[in-house]
Amino acid sequence: MARKVNLNSDMGEGFGAYDIGNDTALLDIINSANVACGFHAGDPNVMDRVCKQAKAKGVSIGAHPGFNDLWGFGRRAIPMPAGDVERMVIYQIGALQGMAAANGTSVTHVKIHGALSNMAAVDLDLAMAIARGIKAVDPTLIFLVPIASELLTAARKAGLPHAAEVFADRTYADDGNLTPRSKPNAMVHDPAEAVARVLRMVEDQEVVSTSGKRIPCRVDSICVHGDGPTAVEVATAVRDGLRSGGVSTVPLPDIDLS
Amino acid sequence: MARKVNLNSDMGEGFGAYDIGNDTALLDIINSANVACGFHAGDPNVMDRVCKQAKAKGVSIGAHPGFNDLWGFGRRAIPMPAGDVERMVIYQIGALQGMAAANGTSVTHVKIHGALSNMAAVDLDLAMAIARGIKAVDPTLIFLVPIASELLTAARKAGLPHAAEVFADRTYADDGNLTPRSKPNAMVHDPAEAVARVLRMVEDQEVVSTSGKRIPCRVDSICVHGDGPTAVEVATAVRDGLRSGGVSTVPLPDIDLS
Amino acid sequence: MARKVNLNSDMGEGFGAYDIGNDTALLDIINSANVACGFHAGDPNVMDRVCKQAKAKGVSIGAHPGFNDLWGFGRRAIPMPAGDVERMVIYQIGALQGMAAANGTSVTHVKIHGALSNMAAVDLDLAMAIARGIKAVDPTLIFLVPIASELLTAARKAGLPHAAEVFADRTYADDGNLTPRSKPNAMVHDPAEAVARVLRMVEDQEVVSTSGKRIPCRVDSICVHGDGPTAVEVATAVRDGLRSGGVSTVPLPDIDLS
Amino acid sequence: MARKVNLNSDMGEGFGAYDIGNDTALLDIINSANVACGFHAGDPNVMDRVCKQAKAKGVSIGAHPGFNDLWGFGRRAIPMPAGDVERMVIYQIGALQGMAAANGTSVTHVKIHGALSNMAAVDLDLAMAIARGIKAVDPTLIFLVPIASELLTAARKAGLPHAAEVFADRTYADDGNLTPRSKPNAMVHDPAEAVARVLRMVEDQEVVSTSGKRIPCRVDSICVHGDGPTAVEVATAVRDGLRSGGVSTVPLPDIDLS
């Protein structure tokens, strides 16, 4: 039986006159777009453009809510009451749903951005608030979460359909968390190595830490990046490597999440 | 046959630590709430609170989109391309739809705020962009528009269900536009006079200008305000005066808009 | 010899259509105003108004920099690199200096707002970054800091003129920090009690904790608040009580900080 | 006698994670930097970086105030009361003065950005409000204004030192205004042509319109741009062309403005 996996990427992170990343090129490679919703980045024009392009290219659309912190690009860990986070997530999903509906398409998943994701990955209360927000808006939304995180726990507890993602260009610690970027071995820069790692993770449904520890986990989706000089090259290599290895890449709704 | 009319008011115009207006008192009087969506005012917490209260009190919920201008409270006429306005309206409606859905209710109308409304009232291209945005999100949304405005024209042209509103506390010029606030006779401060005017407008389905000109028009809804020292008093008097005059006040979806 | 002490209060925390606090009344009571600089609150119009009123009433003007977080009113602890904080403080002081200069007056002190103050009170690196920012703009600015805090340590280390403040309406723990608001005995609501406490703190130059521990410290300034139902009453009682007790209240530059 | 002219460029128009333009390259070419002050673009970190680089390279520093409209990059014509504009300009100049002071340097000129400049160029009341704001902060600031504009008139009336600028890459109408970008002949793309035009403008102290009309005017400064694919090339050509033509390029304070 042929394996399937999803390729996702963060998108639409420009704002007004500012642009960032390489959405157009990436949309030809990935299957699911996580679209910034105007809080950490993105504006109605950017969101509309990504929705249009994603629809035209058969890429499924997800909300990518973050902190209301354009200056910090959602990368600063703002402590907020869980209820505020829940409502902030609802607002952002709704805004993108409106834009998707206006384009004759729909939002099918949610992935949390930056510092909010990092905080909730290790804080079940916060993760549950996010899961409640998603479920309240639409209980059929797929919650795209990091492996081995409280976000995954929250998705399960909330009964939300969910997909677990790994990173093509990052390494893992023994507890399943990403090696911090401050460590020298945090990043995988070589496209060939990234491809080999990703193939193994998908085939074995496990992640191997930098110390060699094997961490069994569901691997439903692979996150690739649009920024950085080699981003598109790495993403292309990962997509092609998966196909050559007999793994097809599909939008999140086509992944078997049962 | 008993007449019906709608009472609407702008709501949820606080932001963070800031509060404005008297939402709680007004929600006991009106039938339809126009909820700020986070651009000229409002935040996810405020929007959630108004949705919860409106639902509990049988008040229908509408989006109240405005310019992205918190400093100016949406009262500054920012020139934007029509397409940008269309997308800005879509975003805000979607955000409130998300919040309403999370509260087990829904958005049933849209009314434009402040300077954007004033601009579109006399600019059909802008009004059409707004109507397109509303229709693209949900063609069953009721577009609440000022009488004798290009917003009304746009609602008709777009085929959107629409309701025409008059103001209980403002007077009208011969062309059906509001007398500018800079004029001495722009405002109606006396509750008894406001009641008499409103009753006549509803019964005759016409507005009488300050010069005495009779302007026939559909009068589906009456806007009352929540700010100002006598706002709640005037709103209560209008509601009670209508009831005493045999006019029942109902949410917008219960108005016959055919 | 007659004692002197300073009364300070946070001011200018409105934004656009939003107003908060009771600046006009407080400016008749206090000697030094801490003016919000447009990041957590305040805008050029509000800043200008406070500068004009303060100048007219002989109240000295201080910058009150906070996080760039209008939604959170500067009360959320946003983790930022120390250098970013330093530059954020410089920017805000400069903006108020411009407004003061345009009004023919000047900024003579700096007091940090909300969450940034709370964080720096226990983090010497952050406190030093703030002190560096102040000193870089103008080394004669008086740094108004909480007693027994790392902000006080930083002011000393940086060689900045500084004044130590106590709160008229708050109690203290044994370490000189404020009793958290979550504790039942955190607040002093009775004006008479506030007056008695303040008089003792000024006369003895010490603070007595809720457990009875005596904490010797310089007490140069007393912070009173403008919000809350009894704020102006408490502030007036404190000012009058000090005067009756033979303590004169003066602007910060008239305090002997040597 | 050797001619002198100034080369200026807009700078520091990034924000947080967003970058725009090519400040570092341009700072090696120009003599005076117009630094965005955090309203239409720029943040304390960006402003600090430009101040440091400008100081190191002998480039004089000017404030570049614009509308508080990050989404619109200051390019949308927001109607505001003249007093609000005056205070908004004061705030931004002050903020940059703080940053310059913290870097041991100072702000020596002001140039208005985008839509605010365009509006004030044809509205003397608005231009006078801006001039008042500048003068109130520091009457020695050089006001850098477009030729043949109400901003120039306002600078004269206010008694501010002022410099008149032309654009190296734009053409002019008979009234001395720029040819609108919507017209086909609005831009000068050829570096050689830009150089020839600029040399003639400086030598003759006049501008020649697209119809051939000669418009005598003081030409103190030439604006070059940092964005666009050929921006640095054009700027370099203009600088080198001026030097080859015997015109030295100097910071604004070294221009004879009497």
JSON list of N, CA, C and O in Angstrom, two decimals, chain B residues 236-251:
[
{"chain": "B", "resi": 236, "resn": "THR", "atom": "N", "xyz": [-34.85, 54.06, 25.49]},
{"chain": "B", "resi": 236, "resn": "THR", "atom": "CA", "xyz": [-35.99, 53.49, 26.20]},
{"chain": "B", "resi": 236, "resn": "THR", "atom": "C", "xyz": [-37.29, 54.17, 25.77]},
{"chain": "B", "resi": 236, "resn": "THR", "atom": "O", "xyz": [-38.31, 53.51, 25.52]},
{"chain": "B", "resi": 237, "resn": "ALA", "atom": "N", "xyz": [-37.24, 55.49, 25.68]},
{"chain": "B", "resi": 237, "resn": "ALA", "atom": "CA", "xyz": [-38.44, 56.24, 25.28]},
{"chain": "B", "resi": 237, "resn": "ALA", "atom": "C", "xyz": [-38.89, 55.84, 23.89]},
{"chain": "B", "resi": 237, "resn": "ALA", "atom": "O", "xyz": [-40.10, 55.67, 23.63]},
{"chain": "B", "resi": 238, "resn": "VAL", "atom": "N", "xyz": [-37.95, 55.67, 22.98]},
{"chain": "B", "resi": 238, "resn": "VAL", "atom": "CA", "xyz": [-38.30, 55.28, 21.61]},
{"chain": "B", "resi": 238, "resn": "VAL", "atom": "C", "xyz": [-38.95, 53.90, 21.60]},
{"chain": "B", "resi": 238, "resn": "VAL", "atom": "O", "xyz": [-40.00, 53.69, 20.98]},
{"chain": "B", "resi": 239, "resn": "ARG", "atom": "N", "xyz": [-38.33, 52.98, 22.30]},
{"chain": "B", "resi": 239, "resn": "ARG", "atom": "CA", "xyz": [-38.89, 51.62, 22.35]},
{"chain": "B", "resi": 239, "resn": "ARG", "atom": "C", "xyz": [-40.31, 51.65, 22.94]},
{"chain": "B", "resi": 239, "resn": "ARG", "atom": "O", "xyz": [-41.26, 51.10, 22.38]},
{"chain": "B", "resi": 240, "resn": "ASP", "atom": "N", "xyz": [-40.47, 52.33, 24.08]},
{"chain": "B", "resi": 240, "resn": "ASP", "atom": "CA", "xyz": [-41.78, 52.36, 24.74]},
{"chain": "B", "resi": 240, "resn": "ASP", "atom": "C", "xyz": [-42.81, 53.13, 23.90]},
{"chain": "B", "resi": 240, "resn": "ASP", "atom": "O", "xyz": [-43.98, 52.72, 23.83]},
{"chain": "B", "resi": 241, "resn": "GLY", "atom": "N", "xyz": [-42.35, 54.22, 23.27]},
{"chain": "B", "resi": 241, "resn": "GLY", "atom": "CA", "xyz": [-43.26, 55.00, 22.43]},
{"chain": "B", "resi": 241, "resn": "GLY", "atom": "C", "xyz": [-43.76, 54.19, 21.25]},
{"chain": "B", "resi": 241, "resn": "GLY", "atom": "O", "xyz": [-44.95, 54.25, 20.88]},
{"chain": "B", "resi": 242, "resn": "LEU", "atom": "N", "xyz": [-42.88, 53.40, 20.65]},
{"chain": "B", "resi": 242, "resn": "LEU", "atom": "CA", "xyz": [-43.28, 52.56, 19.53]},
{"chain": "B", "resi": 242, "resn": "LEU", "atom": "C", "xyz": [-44.31, 51.54, 20.00]},
{"chain": "B", "resi": 242, "resn": "LEU", "atom": "O", "xyz": [-45.36, 51.36, 19.35]},
{"chain": "B", "resi": 243, "resn": "ARG", "atom": "N", "xyz": [-44.04, 50.91, 21.11]},
{"chain": "B", "resi": 243, "resn": "ARG", "atom": "CA", "xyz": [-44.97, 49.90, 21.62]},
{"chain": "B", "resi": 243, "resn": "ARG", "atom": "C", "xyz": [-46.33, 50.52, 21.94]},
{"chain": "B", "resi": 243, "resn": "ARG", "atom": "O", "xyz": [-47.38, 49.96, 21.59]},
{"chain": "B", "resi": 244, "resn": "SER", "atom": "N", "xyz": [-46.30, 51.70, 22.58]},
{"chain": "B", "resi": 244, "resn": "SER", "atom": "CA", "xyz": [-47.56, 52.38, 22.90]},
{"chain": "B", "resi": 244, "resn": "SER", "atom": "C", "xyz": [-48.31, 52.74, 21.63]},
{"chain": "B", "resi": 244, "resn": "SER", "atom": "O", "xyz": [-49.55, 52.77, 21.61]},
{"chain": "B", "resi": 245, "resn": "GLY", "atom": "N", "xyz": [-47.56, 53.02, 20.58]},
{"chain": "B", "resi": 245, "resn": "GLY", "atom": "CA", "xyz": [-48.19, 53.36, 19.31]},
{"chain": "B", "resi": 245, "resn": "GLY", "atom": "C", "xyz": [-48.58, 52.15, 18.50]},
{"chain": "B", "resi": 245, "resn": "GLY", "atom": "O", "xyz": [-48.95, 52.28, 17.32]},
{"chain": "B", "resi": 246, "resn": "GLY", "atom": "N", "xyz": [-48.47, 50.98, 19.09]},
{"chain": "B", "resi": 246, "resn": "GLY", "atom": "CA", "xyz": [-48.91, 49.77, 18.39]},
{"chain": "B", "resi": 246, "resn": "GLY", "atom": "C", "xyz": [-47.87, 49.20, 17.44]},
{"chain": "B", "resi": 246, "resn": "GLY", "atom": "O", "xyz": [-48.17, 48.37, 16.59]},
{"chain": "B", "resi": 247, "resn": "VAL", "atom": "N", "xyz": [-46.64, 49.63, 17.60]},
{"chain": "B", "resi": 247, "resn": "VAL", "atom": "CA", "xyz": [-45.57, 49.11, 16.74]},
{"chain": "B", "resi": 247, "resn": "VAL", "atom": "C", "xyz": [-44.71, 48.17, 17.58]},
{"chain": "B", "resi": 247, "resn": "VAL", "atom": "O", "xyz": [-44.20, 48.57, 18.62]},
{"chain": "B", "resi": 248, "resn": "SER", "atom": "N", "xyz": [-44.56, 46.94, 17.13]},
{"chain": "B", "resi": 248, "resn": "SER", "atom": "CA", "xyz": [-43.71, 46.03, 17.89]},
{"chain": "B", "resi": 248, "resn": "SER", "atom": "C", "xyz": [-42.28, 46.13, 17.36]},
{"chain": "B", "resi": 248, "resn": "SER", "atom": "O", "xyz": [-42.05, 46.44, 16.19]},
{"chain": "B", "resi": 249, "resn": "THR", "atom": "N", "xyz": [-41.32, 45.91, 18.24]},
{"chain": "B", "resi": 249, "resn": "THR", "atom": "CA", "xyz": [-39.91, 46.00, 17.85]},
{"chain": "B", "resi": 249, "resn": "THR", "atom": "C", "xyz": [-39.34, 44.59, 17.83]},
{"chain": "B", "resi": 249, "resn": "THR", "atom": "O", "xyz": [-39.48, 43.84, 18.80]},
{"chain": "B", "resi": 250, "resn": "VAL", "atom": "N", "xyz": [-38.69, 44.24, 16.74]},
{"chain": "B", "resi": 250, "resn": "VAL", "atom": "CA", "xyz": [-38.24, 42.86, 16.52]},
{"chain": "B", "resi": 250, "resn": "VAL", "atom": "C", "xyz": [-36.83, 42.83, 15.94]},
{"chain": "B", "resi": 250, "resn": "VAL", "atom": "O", "xyz": [-36.38, 43.82, 15.35]},
{"chain": "B", "resi": 251, "resn": "PRO", "atom": "N", "xyz": [-36.15, 41.70, 16.09]},
{"chain": "B", "resi": 251, "resn": "PRO", "atom": "CA", "xyz": [-34.83, 41.56, 15.45]},
{"chain": "B", "resi": 251, "resn": "PRO", "atom": "C", "xyz": [-34.93, 41.67, 13.93]},
{"chain": "B", "resi": 251, "resn": "PRO", "atom": "O", "xyz": [-36.00, 41.38, 13.36]}
]
